[in-house]
Amino acid sequence: MSAKRVVVTGASSGIGRELSLLCASRGHRLVLSARREVLLREVAEECHRLGSPQVEVEAFDIGHVGEAARLRSAVQSLGLGRVVLVNNAGFGLFGPYHETPWETVAAHVQVLLLGAMAATRELLPLMLDARDGHIVNVLSITTQVALPGSAAYSAAKGGLYAFGKALSAEVRRKGVRVSHVHPGATNTPIWEAVGQSPPREDMIPARAVAEAILGVIETDDRAVVDDLVLTPPQGLL
Ligand SMILES: NC(=O)c1ccc[n+]([C@@H]2O[C@H](COP(=O)([O-])OP(=O)(O)OC[C@H]3O[C@@H](n4cnc5c(N)ncnc54)[C@H](OP(=O)(O)O)[C@@H]3O)[C@@H](O)[C@H]2O)c1
């Protein structure tokens, strides 16, 4: 397996943090991105310790227009190897749609959908030039089932799913693969902002989702994982 250059958005916590550590232990070079720089530097230090030859940190808000350009220069400083972009940064605030402040509705679209589209737009030219690249969109079980209270979140994730499928049709014959991962409830800090959550101990461990994403990234070059749905053993929580 050849070493890759993996860009993880939302690397400071939860699934993104676990994925970064796993990638490091497999010898991949990394760009770690999120807003909280102190946490990113802690993850980066751990990644070095686990064996990643090079780790860059880019702390910014993916929802801010123009900021994603920083990912391109960071990944270019990592030398050679397939560029893999994991669009993972996100948050979820749930509740009745008509009671959700417009700022919160817009933030879902800005961060979950437009942030991922912006990061993709920055890195795709590198992938097309190399005729080699991989984009992994971390979506949600809400792309598969309708969950009350999640309309804004579902709109953003569903939009990213439609974007990714159309993009895949456009670029897969040019060497760029696009994969979609749809996790059910996963035990991460994302639930701390949610008033009443299902029992955390029944959720999928973040490490298990990260292991599945690593598998998507490291799938034999002669196959592409288009969609991967992960649910807790008890089903929907
Ligand atoms: N946990 C679940 O049940 C579950 C289920 C399905 C899908 N997902 C998806 O999995 C992904 C990871 O979530 P998680 O559960 O691991 O949550 P988490 O532990 O809260 O991690 C979210 C990550 O996204 C980053 N982030 C949030 N807003 C950002 C912004 N505006 N700009 C840049 N980075 C931002 C956070 O870092 P900073 O705060 O440092 O910016 C953090 O690193 C999300 O896309 C989420 O929708 C989660």
mmCIF file of C-alpha atoms and ligand atoms in Angstrom:
data_model
loop_
_atom_site.group_PDB
_atom_site.id
_atom_site.type_symbol
_atom_site.label_atom_id
_atom_site.label_comp_id
_atom_site.label_asym_id
_atom_site.label_seq_id
_atom_site.Cartn_x
_atom_site.Cartn_y
_atom_site.Cartn_z
ATOM 1 C CA MET A 1 0.000 0.000 0.000
ATOM 2 C CA SER A 2 1.523 3.338 -1.055
ATOM 3 C CA ALA A 3 1.517 6.292 1.345
ATOM 4 C CA LYS A 4 -1.128 8.888 0.629
ATOM 5 C CA ARG A 5 -1.605 12.581 1.406
ATOM 6 C CA VAL A 6 -4.779 12.675 3.468
ATOM 7 C CA VAL A 7 -6.614 15.924 4.204
ATOM 8 C CA VAL A 8 -9.046 15.531 7.102
ATOM 9 C CA THR A 9 -11.479 18.343 7.858
ATOM 10 C CA GLY A 10 -12.896 18.277 11.372
ATOM 11 C CA ALA A 11 -9.729 16.585 12.623
ATOM 12 C CA SER A 12 -9.799 18.121 16.109
ATOM 13 C CA SER A 13 -12.491 15.838 17.541
ATOM 14 C CA GLY A 14 -14.596 12.702 17.174
ATOM 15 C CA ILE A 15 -14.501 10.728 13.924
ATOM 16 C CA GLY A 16 -11.974 13.054 12.264
ATOM 17 C CA ARG A 17 -9.546 12.826 15.179
ATOM 18 C CA GLU A 18 -9.748 9.012 15.246
ATOM 19 C CA LEU A 19 -9.321 8.809 11.474
ATOM 20 C CA SER A 20 -6.253 11.057 11.586
ATOM 21 C CA LEU A 21 -4.602 8.843 14.220
ATOM 22 C CA LEU A 22 -5.368 5.689 12.212
ATOM 23 C CA CYS A 23 -4.000 7.249 9.002
ATOM 24 C CA ALA A 24 -0.859 8.261 10.865
ATOM 25 C CA SER A 25 -0.291 4.719 12.088
ATOM 26 C CA ARG A 26 -0.518 3.563 8.444
ATOM 27 C CA GLY A 27 2.270 5.975 7.451
ATOM 28 C CA HIS A 28 0.129 8.474 5.529
ATOM 29 C CA ARG A 29 1.042 12.179 5.476
ATOM 30 C CA LEU A 30 -1.662 14.445 6.785
ATOM 31 C CA VAL A 31 -3.247 17.869 6.632
ATOM 32 C CA LEU A 32 -5.389 18.354 9.734
ATOM 33 C CA SER A 33 -8.042 21.054 9.625
ATOM 34 C CA ALA A 34 -10.684 22.468 12.006
ATOM 35 C CA ARG A 35 -11.097 25.733 13.956
ATOM 36 C CA ARG A 36 -9.464 24.819 17.310
ATOM 37 C CA GLU A 37 -5.740 25.043 16.666
ATOM 38 C CA VAL A 38 -4.648 23.855 20.124
ATOM 39 C CA LEU A 39 -6.550 20.597 19.701
ATOM 40 C CA LEU A 40 -5.265 20.154 16.145
ATOM 41 C CA ARG A 41 -1.672 20.542 17.362
ATOM 42 C CA GLU A 42 -2.288 17.873 20.009
ATOM 43 C CA VAL A 43 -3.647 15.503 17.343
ATOM 44 C CA ALA A 44 -0.683 16.354 15.089
ATOM 45 C CA GLU A 45 1.782 15.513 17.849
ATOM 46 C CA GLU A 46 0.074 12.166 18.391
ATOM 47 C CA CYS A 47 0.131 11.525 14.623
ATOM 48 C CA HIS A 48 3.897 12.094 14.540
ATOM 49 C CA ARG A 49 4.314 9.711 17.460
ATOM 50 C CA LEU A 50 2.259 7.064 15.643
ATOM 51 C CA GLY A 51 4.462 7.234 12.553
ATOM 52 C CA SER A 52 3.194 9.832 10.104
ATOM 53 C CA PRO A 53 6.250 11.313 8.312
ATOM 54 C CA GLN A 54 4.654 14.766 7.924
ATOM 55 C CA VAL A 55 1.635 16.504 9.428
ATOM 56 C CA GLU A 56 0.433 20.029 8.580
ATOM 57 C CA VAL A 57 -2.140 21.928 10.635
ATOM 58 C CA GLU A 58 -4.561 24.419 9.071
ATOM 59 C CA ALA A 59 -6.875 26.070 11.593
ATOM 60 C CA PHE A 60 -9.807 27.953 10.042
ATOM 61 C CA ASP A 61 -13.583 27.987 9.733
ATOM 62 C CA ILE A 62 -14.549 25.909 6.674
ATOM 63 C CA GLY A 63 -17.779 27.911 6.445
ATOM 64 C CA HIS A 64 -15.870 31.133 5.674
ATOM 65 C CA VAL A 65 -15.628 31.942 1.990
ATOM 66 C CA GLY A 66 -12.112 31.604 0.539
ATOM 67 C CA GLU A 67 -10.502 29.896 3.541
ATOM 68 C CA ALA A 68 -10.399 26.423 1.971
ATOM 69 C CA ALA A 69 -7.662 27.622 -0.400
ATOM 70 C CA ARG A 70 -5.261 27.001 2.505
ATOM 71 C CA LEU A 71 -5.769 23.262 2.086
ATOM 72 C CA ARG A 72 -4.282 23.280 -1.398
ATOM 73 C CA SER A 73 -0.948 24.841 -0.414
ATOM 74 C CA ALA A 74 -0.750 22.632 2.671
ATOM 75 C CA VAL A 75 -1.236 19.429 0.696
ATOM 76 C CA GLN A 76 1.274 20.563 -1.935
ATOM 77 C CA SER A 77 3.904 20.839 0.803
ATOM 78 C CA LEU A 78 3.492 17.114 1.539
ATOM 79 C CA GLY A 79 5.405 15.885 -1.518
ATOM 80 C CA LEU A 80 4.000 13.057 -3.617
ATOM 81 C CA GLY A 81 1.261 10.475 -3.195
ATOM 82 C CA ARG A 82 -2.464 10.262 -3.891
ATOM 83 C CA VAL A 83 -4.405 13.220 -2.500
ATOM 84 C CA VAL A 84 -7.336 12.041 -0.389
ATOM 85 C CA LEU A 85 -9.832 14.629 0.875
ATOM 86 C CA VAL A 86 -12.108 13.569 3.728
ATOM 87 C CA ASN A 87 -14.939 16.091 4.007
ATOM 88 C CA ASN A 88 -15.843 15.419 7.628
ATOM 89 C CA ALA A 89 -16.168 18.789 9.425
ATOM 90 C CA GLY A 90 -19.655 19.288 10.753
ATOM 91 C CA PHE A 91 -22.104 19.875 13.543
ATOM 92 C CA GLY A 92 -25.764 19.110 14.103
ATOM 93 C CA LEU A 93 -28.429 21.110 15.896
ATOM 94 C CA PHE A 94 -31.777 19.387 15.950
ATOM 95 C CA GLY A 95 -35.318 20.572 16.661
ATOM 96 C CA PRO A 96 -38.558 21.626 14.980
ATOM 97 C CA TYR A 97 -37.685 23.386 11.713
ATOM 98 C CA HIS A 98 -40.010 26.357 12.250
ATOM 99 C CA GLU A 99 -38.388 27.044 15.635
ATOM 100 C CA THR A 100 -34.825 26.810 14.320
ATOM 101 C CA PRO A 101 -33.170 30.263 14.052
ATOM 102 C CA TRP A 102 -32.376 31.147 10.452
ATOM 103 C CA GLU A 103 -28.686 31.593 11.376
ATOM 104 C CA THR A 104 -28.602 27.940 12.440
ATOM 105 C CA VAL A 105 -30.322 26.764 9.259
ATOM 106 C CA ALA A 106 -27.880 28.761 7.138
ATOM 107 C CA ALA A 107 -24.858 27.565 9.143
ATOM 108 C CA HIS A 108 -25.701 23.937 8.340
ATOM 109 C CA VAL A 109 -25.639 24.707 4.632
ATOM 110 C CA GLN A 110 -22.576 26.936 4.949
ATOM 111 C CA VAL A 111 -20.429 24.428 6.856
ATOM 112 C CA LEU A 112 -21.714 20.957 5.923
ATOM 113 C CA LEU A 113 -22.491 21.611 2.266
ATOM 114 C CA LEU A 114 -20.649 24.699 1.005
ATOM 115 C CA GLY A 115 -17.582 24.052 3.189
ATOM 116 C CA ALA A 116 -17.171 20.567 1.704
ATOM 117 C CA MET A 117 -17.837 21.853 -1.829
ATOM 118 C CA ALA A 118 -15.209 24.587 -1.361
ATOM 119 C CA ALA A 119 -12.573 22.152 -0.081
ATOM 120 C CA THR A 120 -13.336 19.842 -3.010
ATOM 121 C CA ARG A 121 -13.006 22.686 -5.506
ATOM 122 C CA GLU A 122 -9.565 23.568 -4.116
ATOM 123 C CA LEU A 123 -8.139 20.048 -4.259
ATOM 124 C CA LEU A 124 -9.848 18.621 -7.340
ATOM 125 C CA PRO A 125 -7.494 20.348 -9.851
ATOM 126 C CA LEU A 126 -4.509 18.616 -8.183
ATOM 127 C CA MET A 127 -6.311 15.289 -8.458
ATOM 128 C CA LEU A 128 -7.288 15.801 -12.103
ATOM 129 C CA ASP A 129 -3.730 16.871 -13.035
ATOM 130 C CA ALA A 130 -2.393 13.673 -11.446
ATOM 131 C CA ARG A 131 -5.305 11.593 -12.819
ATOM 132 C CA ASP A 132 -5.414 10.232 -9.280
ATOM 133 C CA GLY A 133 -7.358 11.290 -6.206
ATOM 134 C CA HIS A 134 -10.085 10.380 -3.755
ATOM 135 C CA ILE A 135 -12.847 12.417 -2.135
ATOM 136 C CA VAL A 136 -14.655 10.871 0.836
ATOM 137 C CA ASN A 137 -17.788 12.663 2.015
ATOM 138 C CA VAL A 138 -18.835 11.850 5.571
ATOM 139 C CA LEU A 139 -22.612 12.111 5.345
ATOM 140 C CA SER A 140 -25.187 10.640 7.740
ATOM 141 C CA ILE A 141 -27.924 8.057 8.069
ATOM 142 C CA THR A 142 -30.270 11.015 7.376
ATOM 143 C CA THR A 143 -29.494 10.508 3.675
ATOM 144 C CA GLN A 144 -31.221 7.125 3.959
ATOM 145 C CA VAL A 145 -34.083 7.687 6.415
ATOM 146 C CA ALA A 146 -36.195 10.713 7.347
ATOM 147 C CA LEU A 147 -35.626 11.748 10.961
ATOM 148 C CA PRO A 148 -37.929 14.393 12.514
ATOM 149 C CA GLY A 149 -36.088 17.409 13.894
ATOM 150 C CA SER A 150 -33.225 17.122 11.434
ATOM 151 C CA ALA A 151 -34.547 19.044 8.397
ATOM 152 C CA ALA A 152 -31.726 21.611 8.121
ATOM 153 C CA TYR A 153 -29.005 19.039 8.827
ATOM 154 C CA SER A 154 -30.605 16.567 6.381
ATOM 155 C CA ALA A 155 -30.879 19.228 3.671
ATOM 156 C CA ALA A 156 -27.161 19.943 3.927
ATOM 157 C CA LYS A 157 -26.097 16.273 4.028
ATOM 158 C CA GLY A 158 -28.532 15.354 1.240
ATOM 159 C CA GLY A 159 -27.224 18.235 -0.839
ATOM 160 C CA LEU A 160 -23.653 17.030 -0.361
ATOM 161 C CA TYR A 161 -24.730 13.526 -1.366
ATOM 162 C CA ALA A 162 -26.298 14.793 -4.613
ATOM 163 C CA PHE A 163 -23.214 16.925 -5.270
ATOM 164 C CA GLY A 164 -20.876 13.997 -4.688
ATOM 165 C CA LYS A 165 -22.791 11.606 -6.920
ATOM 166 C CA ALA A 166 -22.890 14.091 -9.795
ATOM 167 C CA LEU A 167 -19.199 14.869 -9.305
ATOM 168 C CA SER A 168 -18.371 11.170 -9.307
ATOM 169 C CA ALA A 169 -20.059 10.749 -12.689
ATOM 170 C CA GLU A 170 -17.997 13.690 -13.950
ATOM 171 C CA VAL A 171 -14.544 12.666 -12.706
ATOM 172 C CA ARG A 172 -14.356 8.917 -12.154
ATOM 173 C CA ARG A 173 -13.083 8.216 -15.679
ATOM 174 C CA LYS A 174 -10.396 10.827 -15.022
ATOM 175 C CA GLY A 175 -8.882 8.894 -12.124
ATOM 176 C CA VAL A 176 -10.759 10.580 -9.273
ATOM 177 C CA ARG A 177 -12.909 8.424 -7.019
ATOM 178 C CA VAL A 178 -15.728 9.752 -4.818
ATOM 179 C CA SER A 179 -17.034 7.765 -1.848
ATOM 180 C CA HIS A 180 -19.919 8.384 0.537
ATOM 181 C CA VAL A 181 -20.029 7.186 4.128
ATOM 182 C CA HIS A 182 -23.389 7.327 5.925
ATOM 183 C CA PRO A 183 -22.956 6.719 9.679
ATOM 184 C CA GLY A 184 -25.801 6.268 12.125
ATOM 185 C CA ALA A 185 -25.538 7.626 15.671
ATOM 186 C CA THR A 186 -21.864 7.657 16.655
ATOM 187 C CA ASN A 187 -20.480 8.376 20.101
ATOM 188 C CA THR A 188 -18.643 11.676 19.654
ATOM 189 C CA PRO A 189 -18.695 15.150 21.237
ATOM 190 C CA ILE A 190 -21.185 16.255 18.531
ATOM 191 C CA TRP A 191 -23.944 15.062 20.880
ATOM 192 C CA GLU A 192 -22.879 17.456 23.651
ATOM 193 C CA ALA A 193 -24.709 20.278 21.865
ATOM 194 C CA VAL A 194 -27.880 18.177 21.593
ATOM 195 C CA GLY A 195 -30.188 18.410 24.627
ATOM 196 C CA GLN A 196 -31.565 14.879 24.675
ATOM 197 C CA SER A 197 -29.516 12.254 22.894
ATOM 198 C CA PRO A 198 -29.994 8.492 22.577
ATOM 199 C CA PRO A 199 -27.867 6.484 25.068
ATOM 200 C CA ARG A 200 -24.241 7.143 24.142
ATOM 201 C CA GLU A 201 -23.247 3.575 25.025
ATOM 202 C CA ASP A 202 -25.592 2.227 22.300
ATOM 203 C CA MET A 203 -23.962 4.353 19.605
ATOM 204 C CA ILE A 204 -21.224 3.253 17.195
ATOM 205 C CA PRO A 205 -17.786 4.042 18.668
ATOM 206 C CA ALA A 206 -16.039 6.836 16.750
ATOM 207 C CA ARG A 207 -13.064 4.536 16.275
ATOM 208 C CA ALA A 208 -15.244 1.997 14.417
ATOM 209 C CA VAL A 209 -16.461 4.627 11.951
ATOM 210 C CA ALA A 210 -12.876 5.825 11.482
ATOM 211 C CA GLU A 211 -11.727 2.256 10.779
ATOM 212 C CA ALA A 212 -14.446 1.913 8.139
ATOM 213 C CA ILE A 213 -13.356 5.179 6.486
ATOM 214 C CA LEU A 214 -9.735 4.020 6.513
ATOM 215 C CA GLY A 215 -10.952 0.874 4.733
ATOM 216 C CA VAL A 216 -12.662 3.048 2.107
ATOM 217 C CA ILE A 217 -9.433 5.004 1.586
ATOM 218 C CA GLU A 218 -7.299 1.869 1.358
ATOM 219 C CA THR A 219 -9.638 -0.210 -0.823
ATOM 220 C CA ASP A 220 -7.855 -1.963 -3.683
ATOM 221 C CA ASP A 221 -7.312 0.495 -6.556
ATOM 222 C CA ARG A 222 -9.396 -1.739 -8.824
ATOM 223 C CA ALA A 223 -12.560 -1.021 -6.824
ATOM 224 C CA VAL A 224 -14.349 2.060 -5.502
ATOM 225 C CA VAL A 225 -16.588 2.140 -2.435
ATOM 226 C CA ASP A 226 -19.467 4.289 -3.695
ATOM 227 C CA ASP A 227 -21.621 4.100 -0.546
ATOM 228 C CA LEU A 228 -21.062 2.698 2.921
ATOM 229 C CA VAL A 229 -23.909 2.728 5.449
ATOM 230 C CA LEU A 230 -23.023 2.081 9.105
ATOM 231 C CA THR A 231 -25.652 1.588 11.801
ATOM 232 C CA PRO A 232 -25.499 0.692 15.503
ATOM 233 C CA PRO A 233 -26.208 -2.996 16.239
ATOM 234 C CA GLN A 234 -29.704 -2.107 17.525
ATOM 235 C CA GLY A 235 -30.525 -0.174 14.339
ATOM 236 C CA LEU A 236 -31.793 3.404 14.379
ATOM 237 C CA LEU A 237 -31.468 5.000 17.842
HETATM 238 N N1 LIG B 1 -21.663 11.588 15.709
HETATM 239 C C1 LIG B 1 -22.674 11.166 14.977
HETATM 240 O O1 LIG B 1 -23.662 10.582 15.473
HETATM 241 C C2 LIG B 1 -22.624 11.345 13.477
HETATM 242 C C3 LIG B 1 -23.501 10.568 12.694
HETATM 243 C C4 LIG B 1 -23.496 10.740 11.316
HETATM 244 C C5 LIG B 1 -22.647 11.652 10.734
HETATM 245 N N2 LIG B 1 -21.813 12.403 11.513
HETATM 246 C C6 LIG B 1 -20.945 13.368 10.850
HETATM 247 O O2 LIG B 1 -19.609 13.066 11.146
HETATM 248 C C7 LIG B 1 -18.812 14.246 11.017
HETATM 249 C C8 LIG B 1 -17.907 14.369 12.226
HETATM 250 O O3 LIG B 1 -18.712 14.593 13.382
HETATM 251 P P1 LIG B 1 -18.360 14.036 14.824
HETATM 252 O O4 LIG B 1 -19.518 13.233 15.262
HETATM 253 O O5 LIG B 1 -17.007 13.437 14.842
HETATM 254 O O6 LIG B 1 -18.443 15.402 15.658
HETATM 255 P P2 LIG B 1 -17.372 16.235 16.514
HETATM 256 O O7 LIG B 1 -16.626 15.348 17.441
HETATM 257 O O8 LIG B 1 -18.148 17.374 17.085
HETATM 258 O O9 LIG B 1 -16.377 16.750 15.401
HETATM 259 C C9 LIG B 1 -16.763 17.723 14.464
HETATM 260 C C10 LIG B 1 -15.507 18.287 13.825
HETATM 261 O O10 LIG B 1 -15.897 19.274 12.853
HETATM 262 C C11 LIG B 1 -15.168 20.470 13.127
HETATM 263 N N3 LIG B 1 -15.959 21.626 12.726
HETATM 264 C C12 LIG B 1 -17.211 21.937 13.122
HETATM 265 N N4 LIG B 1 -17.586 23.109 12.593
HETATM 266 C C13 LIG B 1 -16.531 23.561 11.865
HETATM 267 C C14 LIG B 1 -16.297 24.712 11.086
HETATM 268 N N5 LIG B 1 -17.225 25.686 10.966
HETATM 269 N N6 LIG B 1 -15.113 24.847 10.455
HETATM 270 C C15 LIG B 1 -14.168 23.880 10.575
HETATM 271 N N7 LIG B 1 -14.326 22.767 11.294
HETATM 272 C C16 LIG B 1 -15.497 22.610 11.937
HETATM 273 C C17 LIG B 1 -14.893 20.435 14.621
HETATM 274 O O11 LIG B 1 -13.736 21.170 14.957
HETATM 275 P P3 LIG B 1 -13.686 22.641 15.571
HETATM 276 O O12 LIG B 1 -14.812 22.767 16.545
HETATM 277 O O13 LIG B 1 -12.319 22.668 16.187
HETATM 278 O O14 LIG B 1 -13.818 23.545 14.401
HETATM 279 C C18 LIG B 1 -14.606 18.963 14.829
HETATM 280 O O15 LIG B 1 -13.271 18.677 14.525
HETATM 281 C C19 LIG B 1 -19.809 15.398 10.858
HETATM 282 O O16 LIG B 1 -19.888 15.771 9.511
HETATM 283 C C20 LIG B 1 -21.120 14.800 11.310
HETATM 284 O O17 LIG B 1 -22.239 15.423 10.702
HETATM 285 C C21 LIG B 1 -21.781 12.256 12.866
#
